Protein backbone atom coordinates (compact mmCIF):
# COMPACT_ATOMS: atom_id res chain seq x y z
CA UNK A 1 0.00 0.00 0.00
CA UNK A 2 1.56 3.27 -1.12
CA UNK A 3 -1.27 5.60 -0.09
CA UNK A 4 -4.79 5.49 1.34
CA UNK A 5 -7.68 7.67 2.49
CA UNK A 6 -10.24 6.94 5.19
CA UNK A 7 -12.96 9.46 5.95
CA UNK A 8 -12.58 10.89 9.46
CA UNK A 9 -16.28 10.21 10.11
CA UNK A 10 -16.07 6.59 8.94
CA UNK A 11 -17.82 5.24 12.08
CA UNK A 12 -20.83 7.52 11.51
CA UNK A 13 -20.98 6.54 7.83
CA UNK A 14 -20.71 2.84 8.65
CA UNK A 15 -23.35 3.01 11.37
CA UNK A 16 -25.82 4.74 9.08
CA UNK A 17 -25.23 2.49 6.03
CA UNK A 18 -23.88 5.56 4.24
CA UNK A 19 -21.23 3.82 2.15
CA UNK A 20 -18.20 5.56 0.75
CA UNK A 21 -17.50 4.25 -2.72
CA UNK A 22 -21.11 3.53 -3.70
CA UNK A 23 -20.47 5.61 -6.81
CA UNK A 24 -17.23 3.87 -7.72
CA UNK A 25 -14.03 5.65 -8.78
CA UNK A 26 -13.27 7.66 -11.88
CA UNK A 27 -9.70 8.46 -12.93
CA UNK A 28 -9.66 11.85 -14.65
CA UNK A 29 -7.75 11.50 -17.95
CA UNK A 30 -4.53 13.50 -18.24
CA UNK A 31 -4.36 14.22 -14.51
CA UNK A 32 -3.39 12.63 -11.20
CA UNK A 33 -6.86 13.06 -9.73
CA UNK A 34 -9.60 10.60 -8.75
CA UNK A 35 -13.27 11.52 -8.35
CA UNK A 36 -15.14 9.48 -5.75
CA UNK A 37 -18.66 9.76 -4.35
CA UNK A 38 -20.81 8.06 -1.76
CA UNK A 39 -24.22 7.72 -0.19
CA UNK A 40 -23.67 10.95 1.72
CA UNK A 41 -24.07 12.79 -1.60
CA UNK A 42 -20.57 14.27 -1.51
CA UNK A 43 -18.01 14.09 -4.31
CA UNK A 44 -14.36 13.94 -3.26
CA UNK A 45 -11.31 14.81 -5.36
CA UNK A 46 -8.25 12.75 -4.38
CA UNK A 47 -4.63 12.85 -5.55
CA UNK A 48 -3.64 9.37 -6.76
CA UNK A 49 -0.14 9.73 -5.30
CA UNK A 50 -1.19 11.20 -1.96
CA UNK A 51 -4.71 10.17 -0.98
CA UNK A 52 -4.54 11.89 2.39
CA UNK A 53 -4.48 9.07 4.95
CA UNK A 54 -6.76 9.03 7.98
CA UNK A 55 -7.92 12.30 9.57
CA UNK A 56 -5.36 14.15 7.53
CA UNK A 57 -6.16 17.33 5.61
CA UNK A 58 -9.54 16.75 4.01
CA UNK A 59 -9.48 16.20 0.26
CA UNK A 60 -11.46 18.65 -1.79
CA UNK A 61 -15.10 17.87 -1.20
CA UNK A 62 -18.41 19.52 -1.88
CA UNK A 63 -22.10 18.71 -1.83
CA UNK A 64 -22.77 17.37 -5.28
CA UNK A 65 -26.31 16.08 -4.95
CA UNK A 66 -29.34 16.40 -2.70
CA UNK A 67 -29.16 12.67 -1.99
CA UNK A 68 -26.86 9.69 -2.33
CA UNK A 69 -24.68 8.97 -5.35
CA UNK A 70 -25.03 5.42 -6.68
CA UNK A 71 -23.26 5.58 -10.05
CA UNK A 72 -19.81 6.67 -11.14
CA UNK A 73 -19.29 10.19 -12.52
CA UNK A 74 -18.27 10.51 -16.18
CA UNK A 75 -15.89 12.88 -17.97
CA UNK A 76 -15.75 14.84 -21.22
CA UNK A 77 -13.19 17.37 -22.44
CA UNK A 78 -15.40 19.89 -24.22
CA UNK A 79 -14.02 22.44 -26.66
CA UNK A 80 -16.63 24.86 -25.31
CA UNK A 81 -16.27 24.42 -21.54
CA UNK A 82 -13.03 22.47 -21.11
CA UNK A 83 -12.81 19.30 -18.97
CA UNK A 84 -16.13 18.51 -17.30
CA UNK A 85 -17.43 15.97 -14.78
CA UNK A 86 -21.06 14.80 -14.74
CA UNK A 87 -22.98 13.11 -11.92
CA UNK A 88 -26.61 12.40 -11.02
CA UNK A 89 -27.74 11.16 -7.61
CA UNK A 90 -31.03 10.00 -6.18
CA UNK A 91 -33.93 12.46 -6.31
CA UNK A 92 -31.77 14.97 -8.11
CA UNK A 93 -30.98 16.52 -11.46
CA UNK A 94 -27.94 15.67 -13.59
CA UNK A 95 -25.15 18.16 -12.83
CA UNK A 96 -21.97 19.15 -14.65
CA UNK A 97 -18.81 20.62 -13.09
CA UNK A 98 -15.69 22.07 -14.68
CA UNK A 99 -12.24 20.68 -13.82
CA UNK A 100 -9.15 22.91 -13.78
CA UNK A 101 -6.52 20.16 -13.69
CA UNK A 102 -6.47 19.71 -9.93
CA UNK A 103 -9.88 20.64 -8.48
CA UNK A 104 -13.54 20.93 -9.45
CA UNK A 105 -15.41 24.20 -9.32
CA UNK A 106 -17.82 23.80 -6.42
CA UNK A 107 -20.76 25.32 -8.28
CA UNK A 108 -22.46 23.33 -11.05
CA UNK A 109 -21.85 24.88 -14.44
CA UNK A 110 -25.18 23.47 -15.68
CA UNK A 111 -28.06 21.53 -14.09
CA UNK A 112 -30.62 19.34 -15.84
CA UNK A 113 -34.36 19.97 -15.72
CA UNK A 114 -35.67 16.45 -14.97
CA UNK A 115 -35.38 14.77 -11.56
CA UNK A 116 -34.64 11.04 -11.34
CA UNK A 117 -37.13 9.54 -10.62
CA UNK A 118 -39.46 11.91 -12.44
CA UNK A 119 -42.47 10.49 -10.53
CA UNK A 120 -42.24 9.72 -6.81
CA UNK A 121 -38.90 9.45 -5.02
CA UNK A 122 -36.15 6.94 -4.28
CA UNK A 123 -33.18 5.14 -5.81
CA UNK A 124 -31.09 4.77 -7.63
CA UNK A 125 -30.38 7.94 -9.58
CA UNK A 126 -29.04 7.60 -13.12
CA UNK A 127 -26.10 5.82 -14.75
CA UNK A 128 -24.27 7.98 -17.28
CA UNK A 129 -22.21 7.78 -20.47
CA UNK A 130 -20.91 10.40 -22.91
CA UNK A 131 -20.63 10.11 -26.68
CA UNK A 132 -18.92 12.80 -28.76
CA UNK A 133 -16.77 13.54 -31.79
CA UNK A 134 -13.66 14.20 -29.73
CA UNK A 135 -14.21 17.53 -27.99
CA UNK A 136 -16.01 19.16 -30.92
CA UNK A 137 -18.56 21.74 -29.85
CA UNK A 138 -22.13 20.57 -30.28
CA UNK A 139 -21.18 16.91 -30.71
CA UNK A 140 -21.37 15.78 -27.09
CA UNK A 141 -24.36 13.83 -25.83
CA UNK A 142 -24.75 12.82 -22.19
CA UNK A 143 -26.83 9.64 -21.87
CA UNK A 144 -28.59 9.04 -18.54
CA UNK A 145 -30.37 5.75 -17.75
CA UNK A 146 -32.36 5.68 -14.54
CA UNK A 147 -35.65 5.00 -12.79
CA UNK A 148 -38.66 6.90 -14.12
CA UNK A 149 -41.36 6.10 -11.58
CA UNK A 150 -40.90 5.21 -7.91
CA UNK A 151 -38.10 3.62 -5.88
CA UNK A 152 -36.08 0.92 -7.69
CA UNK A 153 -33.95 0.09 -4.65
CA UNK A 154 -35.98 -2.97 -3.61
CA UNK A 155 -38.60 -2.97 -6.35
CA UNK A 156 -38.80 -3.35 -10.13
CA UNK A 157 -39.78 0.03 -11.55
CA UNK A 158 -40.08 1.62 -15.02
CA UNK A 159 -36.86 3.05 -16.44
CA UNK A 160 -36.06 5.88 -18.82
CA UNK A 161 -33.11 6.75 -21.07
CA UNK A 162 -32.45 10.47 -21.57
CA UNK A 163 -30.11 12.32 -23.93
CA UNK A 164 -28.76 15.72 -22.87
CA UNK A 165 -26.62 18.30 -24.63
CA UNK A 166 -23.27 17.55 -22.96
CA UNK A 167 -22.17 21.18 -23.30
CA UNK A 168 -25.28 22.30 -21.43
CA UNK A 169 -27.22 19.57 -19.60
CA UNK A 170 -30.13 21.93 -18.98
CA UNK A 171 -31.08 21.04 -22.59
CA UNK A 172 -32.70 17.62 -22.95
CA UNK A 173 -32.49 16.38 -26.54
CA UNK A 174 -34.62 13.22 -26.33
CA UNK A 175 -35.95 10.56 -23.99
CA UNK A 176 -37.28 7.04 -24.42
CA UNK A 177 -40.79 7.95 -23.26
CA UNK A 178 -41.46 10.42 -26.08
CA UNK A 179 -42.57 7.57 -28.36
CA UNK A 180 -44.17 4.47 -26.85
CA UNK A 181 -42.16 2.10 -29.06
CA UNK A 182 -38.88 3.48 -27.65
CA UNK A 183 -39.64 2.42 -24.07
CA UNK A 184 -37.33 -0.35 -22.80
CA UNK A 185 -39.67 -1.27 -19.94
CA UNK A 186 -38.51 -1.82 -16.39
CA UNK A 187 -35.14 -0.59 -15.20
CA UNK A 188 -32.19 -2.92 -14.70
CA UNK A 189 -30.61 -0.70 -12.06
CA UNK A 190 -26.87 0.06 -11.89
CA UNK A 191 -26.42 -0.72 -15.60
CA UNK A 192 -24.66 1.85 -17.79
CA UNK A 193 -25.65 2.95 -21.28
CA UNK A 194 -23.09 1.62 -23.78
CA UNK A 195 -22.32 3.61 -26.93
CA UNK A 196 -20.82 1.77 -29.92
CA UNK A 197 -21.11 1.78 -33.72
CA UNK A 198 -23.30 4.90 -33.68
CA UNK A 199 -25.88 3.26 -31.42
CA UNK A 200 -26.77 3.26 -27.71
CA UNK A 201 -27.40 -0.02 -25.88
CA UNK A 202 -29.22 -0.47 -22.56
CA UNK A 203 -30.52 -3.52 -20.74
CA UNK A 204 -33.93 -3.78 -19.10
CA UNK A 205 -36.17 -6.23 -17.26
CA UNK A 206 -38.97 -5.74 -19.77
CA UNK A 207 -41.97 -6.47 -17.53
CA UNK A 208 -42.36 -6.04 -13.79
CA UNK A 209 -42.36 -9.81 -13.19
CA UNK A 210 -38.95 -10.15 -14.94
CA UNK A 211 -39.92 -13.68 -16.04
CA UNK A 212 -38.46 -14.35 -19.51
CA UNK A 213 -38.83 -10.67 -20.38
CA UNK A 214 -35.30 -9.32 -20.08
CA UNK A 215 -34.16 -7.40 -23.12
CA UNK A 216 -31.40 -5.32 -24.68
CA UNK A 217 -32.70 -2.16 -26.34
CA UNK A 218 -30.72 -0.58 -29.18
CA UNK A 219 -31.22 3.07 -30.12
CA UNK A 220 -29.97 4.75 -33.28
CA UNK A 221 -31.05 6.60 -36.37
CA UNK A 222 -34.06 4.93 -37.99
GROMACS .gro file of C-alpha atoms in nm:
model
  222
    1UNK     CA    1   0.000   0.000   0.000
    2UNK     CA    2   0.156   0.327  -0.112
    3UNK     CA    3  -0.127   0.560  -0.009
    4UNK     CA    4  -0.479   0.549   0.134
    5UNK     CA    5  -0.768   0.767   0.249
    6UNK     CA    6  -1.024   0.694   0.519
    7UNK     CA    7  -1.296   0.946   0.595
    8UNK     CA    8  -1.258   1.089   0.946
    9UNK     CA    9  -1.628   1.021   1.011
   10UNK     CA   10  -1.607   0.659   0.894
   11UNK     CA   11  -1.782   0.524   1.208
   12UNK     CA   12  -2.083   0.752   1.151
   13UNK     CA   13  -2.098   0.654   0.783
   14UNK     CA   14  -2.071   0.284   0.865
   15UNK     CA   15  -2.335   0.301   1.137
   16UNK     CA   16  -2.582   0.474   0.908
   17UNK     CA   17  -2.523   0.249   0.603
   18UNK     CA   18  -2.388   0.556   0.424
   19UNK     CA   19  -2.123   0.382   0.215
   20UNK     CA   20  -1.820   0.556   0.075
   21UNK     CA   21  -1.750   0.425  -0.272
   22UNK     CA   22  -2.111   0.353  -0.370
   23UNK     CA   23  -2.047   0.561  -0.681
   24UNK     CA   24  -1.723   0.387  -0.772
   25UNK     CA   25  -1.403   0.565  -0.878
   26UNK     CA   26  -1.327   0.766  -1.188
   27UNK     CA   27  -0.970   0.846  -1.293
   28UNK     CA   28  -0.966   1.185  -1.465
   29UNK     CA   29  -0.775   1.150  -1.795
   30UNK     CA   30  -0.453   1.350  -1.824
   31UNK     CA   31  -0.436   1.422  -1.451
   32UNK     CA   32  -0.339   1.263  -1.120
   33UNK     CA   33  -0.686   1.306  -0.973
   34UNK     CA   34  -0.960   1.060  -0.875
   35UNK     CA   35  -1.327   1.152  -0.835
   36UNK     CA   36  -1.514   0.948  -0.575
   37UNK     CA   37  -1.866   0.976  -0.435
   38UNK     CA   38  -2.081   0.806  -0.176
   39UNK     CA   39  -2.422   0.772  -0.019
   40UNK     CA   40  -2.367   1.095   0.172
   41UNK     CA   41  -2.407   1.279  -0.160
   42UNK     CA   42  -2.057   1.427  -0.151
   43UNK     CA   43  -1.801   1.409  -0.431
   44UNK     CA   44  -1.436   1.394  -0.326
   45UNK     CA   45  -1.131   1.481  -0.536
   46UNK     CA   46  -0.825   1.275  -0.438
   47UNK     CA   47  -0.463   1.285  -0.555
   48UNK     CA   48  -0.364   0.937  -0.676
   49UNK     CA   49  -0.014   0.973  -0.530
   50UNK     CA   50  -0.119   1.120  -0.196
   51UNK     CA   51  -0.471   1.017  -0.098
   52UNK     CA   52  -0.454   1.189   0.239
   53UNK     CA   53  -0.448   0.907   0.495
   54UNK     CA   54  -0.676   0.903   0.798
   55UNK     CA   55  -0.792   1.230   0.957
   56UNK     CA   56  -0.536   1.415   0.753
   57UNK     CA   57  -0.616   1.733   0.561
   58UNK     CA   58  -0.954   1.675   0.401
   59UNK     CA   59  -0.948   1.620   0.026
   60UNK     CA   60  -1.146   1.865  -0.179
   61UNK     CA   61  -1.510   1.787  -0.120
   62UNK     CA   62  -1.841   1.952  -0.188
   63UNK     CA   63  -2.210   1.871  -0.183
   64UNK     CA   64  -2.277   1.737  -0.528
   65UNK     CA   65  -2.631   1.608  -0.495
   66UNK     CA   66  -2.934   1.640  -0.270
   67UNK     CA   67  -2.916   1.267  -0.199
   68UNK     CA   68  -2.686   0.969  -0.233
   69UNK     CA   69  -2.468   0.897  -0.535
   70UNK     CA   70  -2.503   0.542  -0.668
   71UNK     CA   71  -2.326   0.558  -1.005
   72UNK     CA   72  -1.981   0.667  -1.114
   73UNK     CA   73  -1.929   1.019  -1.252
   74UNK     CA   74  -1.827   1.051  -1.618
   75UNK     CA   75  -1.589   1.288  -1.797
   76UNK     CA   76  -1.575   1.484  -2.122
   77UNK     CA   77  -1.319   1.737  -2.244
   78UNK     CA   78  -1.540   1.989  -2.422
   79UNK     CA   79  -1.402   2.244  -2.666
   80UNK     CA   80  -1.663   2.486  -2.531
   81UNK     CA   81  -1.627   2.442  -2.154
   82UNK     CA   82  -1.303   2.247  -2.111
   83UNK     CA   83  -1.281   1.930  -1.897
   84UNK     CA   84  -1.613   1.851  -1.730
   85UNK     CA   85  -1.743   1.597  -1.478
   86UNK     CA   86  -2.106   1.480  -1.474
   87UNK     CA   87  -2.298   1.311  -1.192
   88UNK     CA   88  -2.661   1.240  -1.102
   89UNK     CA   89  -2.774   1.116  -0.761
   90UNK     CA   90  -3.103   1.000  -0.618
   91UNK     CA   91  -3.393   1.246  -0.631
   92UNK     CA   92  -3.177   1.497  -0.811
   93UNK     CA   93  -3.098   1.652  -1.146
   94UNK     CA   94  -2.794   1.567  -1.359
   95UNK     CA   95  -2.515   1.816  -1.283
   96UNK     CA   96  -2.197   1.915  -1.465
   97UNK     CA   97  -1.881   2.062  -1.309
   98UNK     CA   98  -1.569   2.207  -1.468
   99UNK     CA   99  -1.224   2.068  -1.382
  100UNK     CA  100  -0.915   2.291  -1.378
  101UNK     CA  101  -0.652   2.016  -1.369
  102UNK     CA  102  -0.647   1.971  -0.993
  103UNK     CA  103  -0.988   2.064  -0.848
  104UNK     CA  104  -1.354   2.093  -0.945
  105UNK     CA  105  -1.541   2.420  -0.932
  106UNK     CA  106  -1.782   2.380  -0.642
  107UNK     CA  107  -2.076   2.532  -0.828
  108UNK     CA  108  -2.246   2.333  -1.105
  109UNK     CA  109  -2.185   2.488  -1.444
  110UNK     CA  110  -2.518   2.347  -1.568
  111UNK     CA  111  -2.806   2.153  -1.409
  112UNK     CA  112  -3.062   1.934  -1.584
  113UNK     CA  113  -3.436   1.997  -1.572
  114UNK     CA  114  -3.567   1.645  -1.497
  115UNK     CA  115  -3.538   1.477  -1.156
  116UNK     CA  116  -3.464   1.104  -1.134
  117UNK     CA  117  -3.713   0.954  -1.062
  118UNK     CA  118  -3.946   1.191  -1.244
  119UNK     CA  119  -4.247   1.049  -1.053
  120UNK     CA  120  -4.224   0.972  -0.681
  121UNK     CA  121  -3.890   0.945  -0.502
  122UNK     CA  122  -3.615   0.694  -0.428
  123UNK     CA  123  -3.318   0.514  -0.581
  124UNK     CA  124  -3.109   0.477  -0.763
  125UNK     CA  125  -3.038   0.794  -0.958
  126UNK     CA  126  -2.904   0.760  -1.312
  127UNK     CA  127  -2.610   0.582  -1.475
  128UNK     CA  128  -2.427   0.798  -1.728
  129UNK     CA  129  -2.221   0.778  -2.047
  130UNK     CA  130  -2.091   1.040  -2.291
  131UNK     CA  131  -2.063   1.011  -2.668
  132UNK     CA  132  -1.892   1.280  -2.876
  133UNK     CA  133  -1.677   1.354  -3.179
  134UNK     CA  134  -1.366   1.420  -2.973
  135UNK     CA  135  -1.421   1.753  -2.799
  136UNK     CA  136  -1.601   1.916  -3.092
  137UNK     CA  137  -1.856   2.174  -2.985
  138UNK     CA  138  -2.213   2.057  -3.028
  139UNK     CA  139  -2.118   1.691  -3.071
  140UNK     CA  140  -2.137   1.578  -2.709
  141UNK     CA  141  -2.436   1.383  -2.583
  142UNK     CA  142  -2.475   1.282  -2.219
  143UNK     CA  143  -2.683   0.964  -2.187
  144UNK     CA  144  -2.859   0.904  -1.854
  145UNK     CA  145  -3.037   0.575  -1.775
  146UNK     CA  146  -3.236   0.568  -1.454
  147UNK     CA  147  -3.565   0.500  -1.279
  148UNK     CA  148  -3.866   0.690  -1.412
  149UNK     CA  149  -4.136   0.610  -1.158
  150UNK     CA  150  -4.090   0.521  -0.791
  151UNK     CA  151  -3.810   0.362  -0.588
  152UNK     CA  152  -3.608   0.092  -0.769
  153UNK     CA  153  -3.395   0.009  -0.465
  154UNK     CA  154  -3.598  -0.297  -0.361
  155UNK     CA  155  -3.860  -0.297  -0.635
  156UNK     CA  156  -3.880  -0.335  -1.013
  157UNK     CA  157  -3.978   0.003  -1.155
  158UNK     CA  158  -4.008   0.162  -1.502
  159UNK     CA  159  -3.686   0.305  -1.644
  160UNK     CA  160  -3.606   0.588  -1.882
  161UNK     CA  161  -3.311   0.675  -2.107
  162UNK     CA  162  -3.245   1.047  -2.157
  163UNK     CA  163  -3.011   1.232  -2.393
  164UNK     CA  164  -2.876   1.572  -2.287
  165UNK     CA  165  -2.662   1.830  -2.463
  166UNK     CA  166  -2.327   1.755  -2.296
  167UNK     CA  167  -2.217   2.118  -2.330
  168UNK     CA  168  -2.528   2.230  -2.143
  169UNK     CA  169  -2.722   1.957  -1.960
  170UNK     CA  170  -3.013   2.193  -1.898
  171UNK     CA  171  -3.108   2.104  -2.259
  172UNK     CA  172  -3.270   1.762  -2.295
  173UNK     CA  173  -3.249   1.638  -2.654
  174UNK     CA  174  -3.462   1.322  -2.633
  175UNK     CA  175  -3.595   1.056  -2.399
  176UNK     CA  176  -3.728   0.704  -2.442
  177UNK     CA  177  -4.079   0.795  -2.326
  178UNK     CA  178  -4.146   1.042  -2.608
  179UNK     CA  179  -4.257   0.757  -2.836
  180UNK     CA  180  -4.417   0.447  -2.685
  181UNK     CA  181  -4.216   0.210  -2.906
  182UNK     CA  182  -3.888   0.348  -2.765
  183UNK     CA  183  -3.964   0.242  -2.407
  184UNK     CA  184  -3.733  -0.035  -2.280
  185UNK     CA  185  -3.967  -0.127  -1.994
  186UNK     CA  186  -3.851  -0.182  -1.639
  187UNK     CA  187  -3.514  -0.059  -1.520
  188UNK     CA  188  -3.219  -0.292  -1.470
  189UNK     CA  189  -3.061  -0.070  -1.206
  190UNK     CA  190  -2.687   0.006  -1.189
  191UNK     CA  191  -2.642  -0.072  -1.560
  192UNK     CA  192  -2.466   0.185  -1.779
  193UNK     CA  193  -2.565   0.295  -2.128
  194UNK     CA  194  -2.309   0.162  -2.378
  195UNK     CA  195  -2.232   0.361  -2.693
  196UNK     CA  196  -2.082   0.177  -2.992
  197UNK     CA  197  -2.111   0.178  -3.372
  198UNK     CA  198  -2.330   0.490  -3.368
  199UNK     CA  199  -2.588   0.326  -3.142
  200UNK     CA  200  -2.677   0.326  -2.771
  201UNK     CA  201  -2.740  -0.002  -2.588
  202UNK     CA  202  -2.922  -0.047  -2.256
  203UNK     CA  203  -3.052  -0.352  -2.074
  204UNK     CA  204  -3.393  -0.378  -1.910
  205UNK     CA  205  -3.617  -0.623  -1.726
  206UNK     CA  206  -3.897  -0.574  -1.977
  207UNK     CA  207  -4.197  -0.647  -1.753
  208UNK     CA  208  -4.236  -0.604  -1.379
  209UNK     CA  209  -4.236  -0.981  -1.319
  210UNK     CA  210  -3.895  -1.015  -1.494
  211UNK     CA  211  -3.992  -1.368  -1.604
  212UNK     CA  212  -3.846  -1.435  -1.951
  213UNK     CA  213  -3.883  -1.067  -2.038
  214UNK     CA  214  -3.530  -0.932  -2.008
  215UNK     CA  215  -3.416  -0.740  -2.312
  216UNK     CA  216  -3.140  -0.532  -2.468
  217UNK     CA  217  -3.270  -0.216  -2.634
  218UNK     CA  218  -3.072  -0.058  -2.918
  219UNK     CA  219  -3.122   0.307  -3.012
  220UNK     CA  220  -2.997   0.475  -3.328
  221UNK     CA  221  -3.105   0.660  -3.637
  222UNK     CA  222  -3.406   0.493  -3.799
   0.00000   0.00000   0.00000
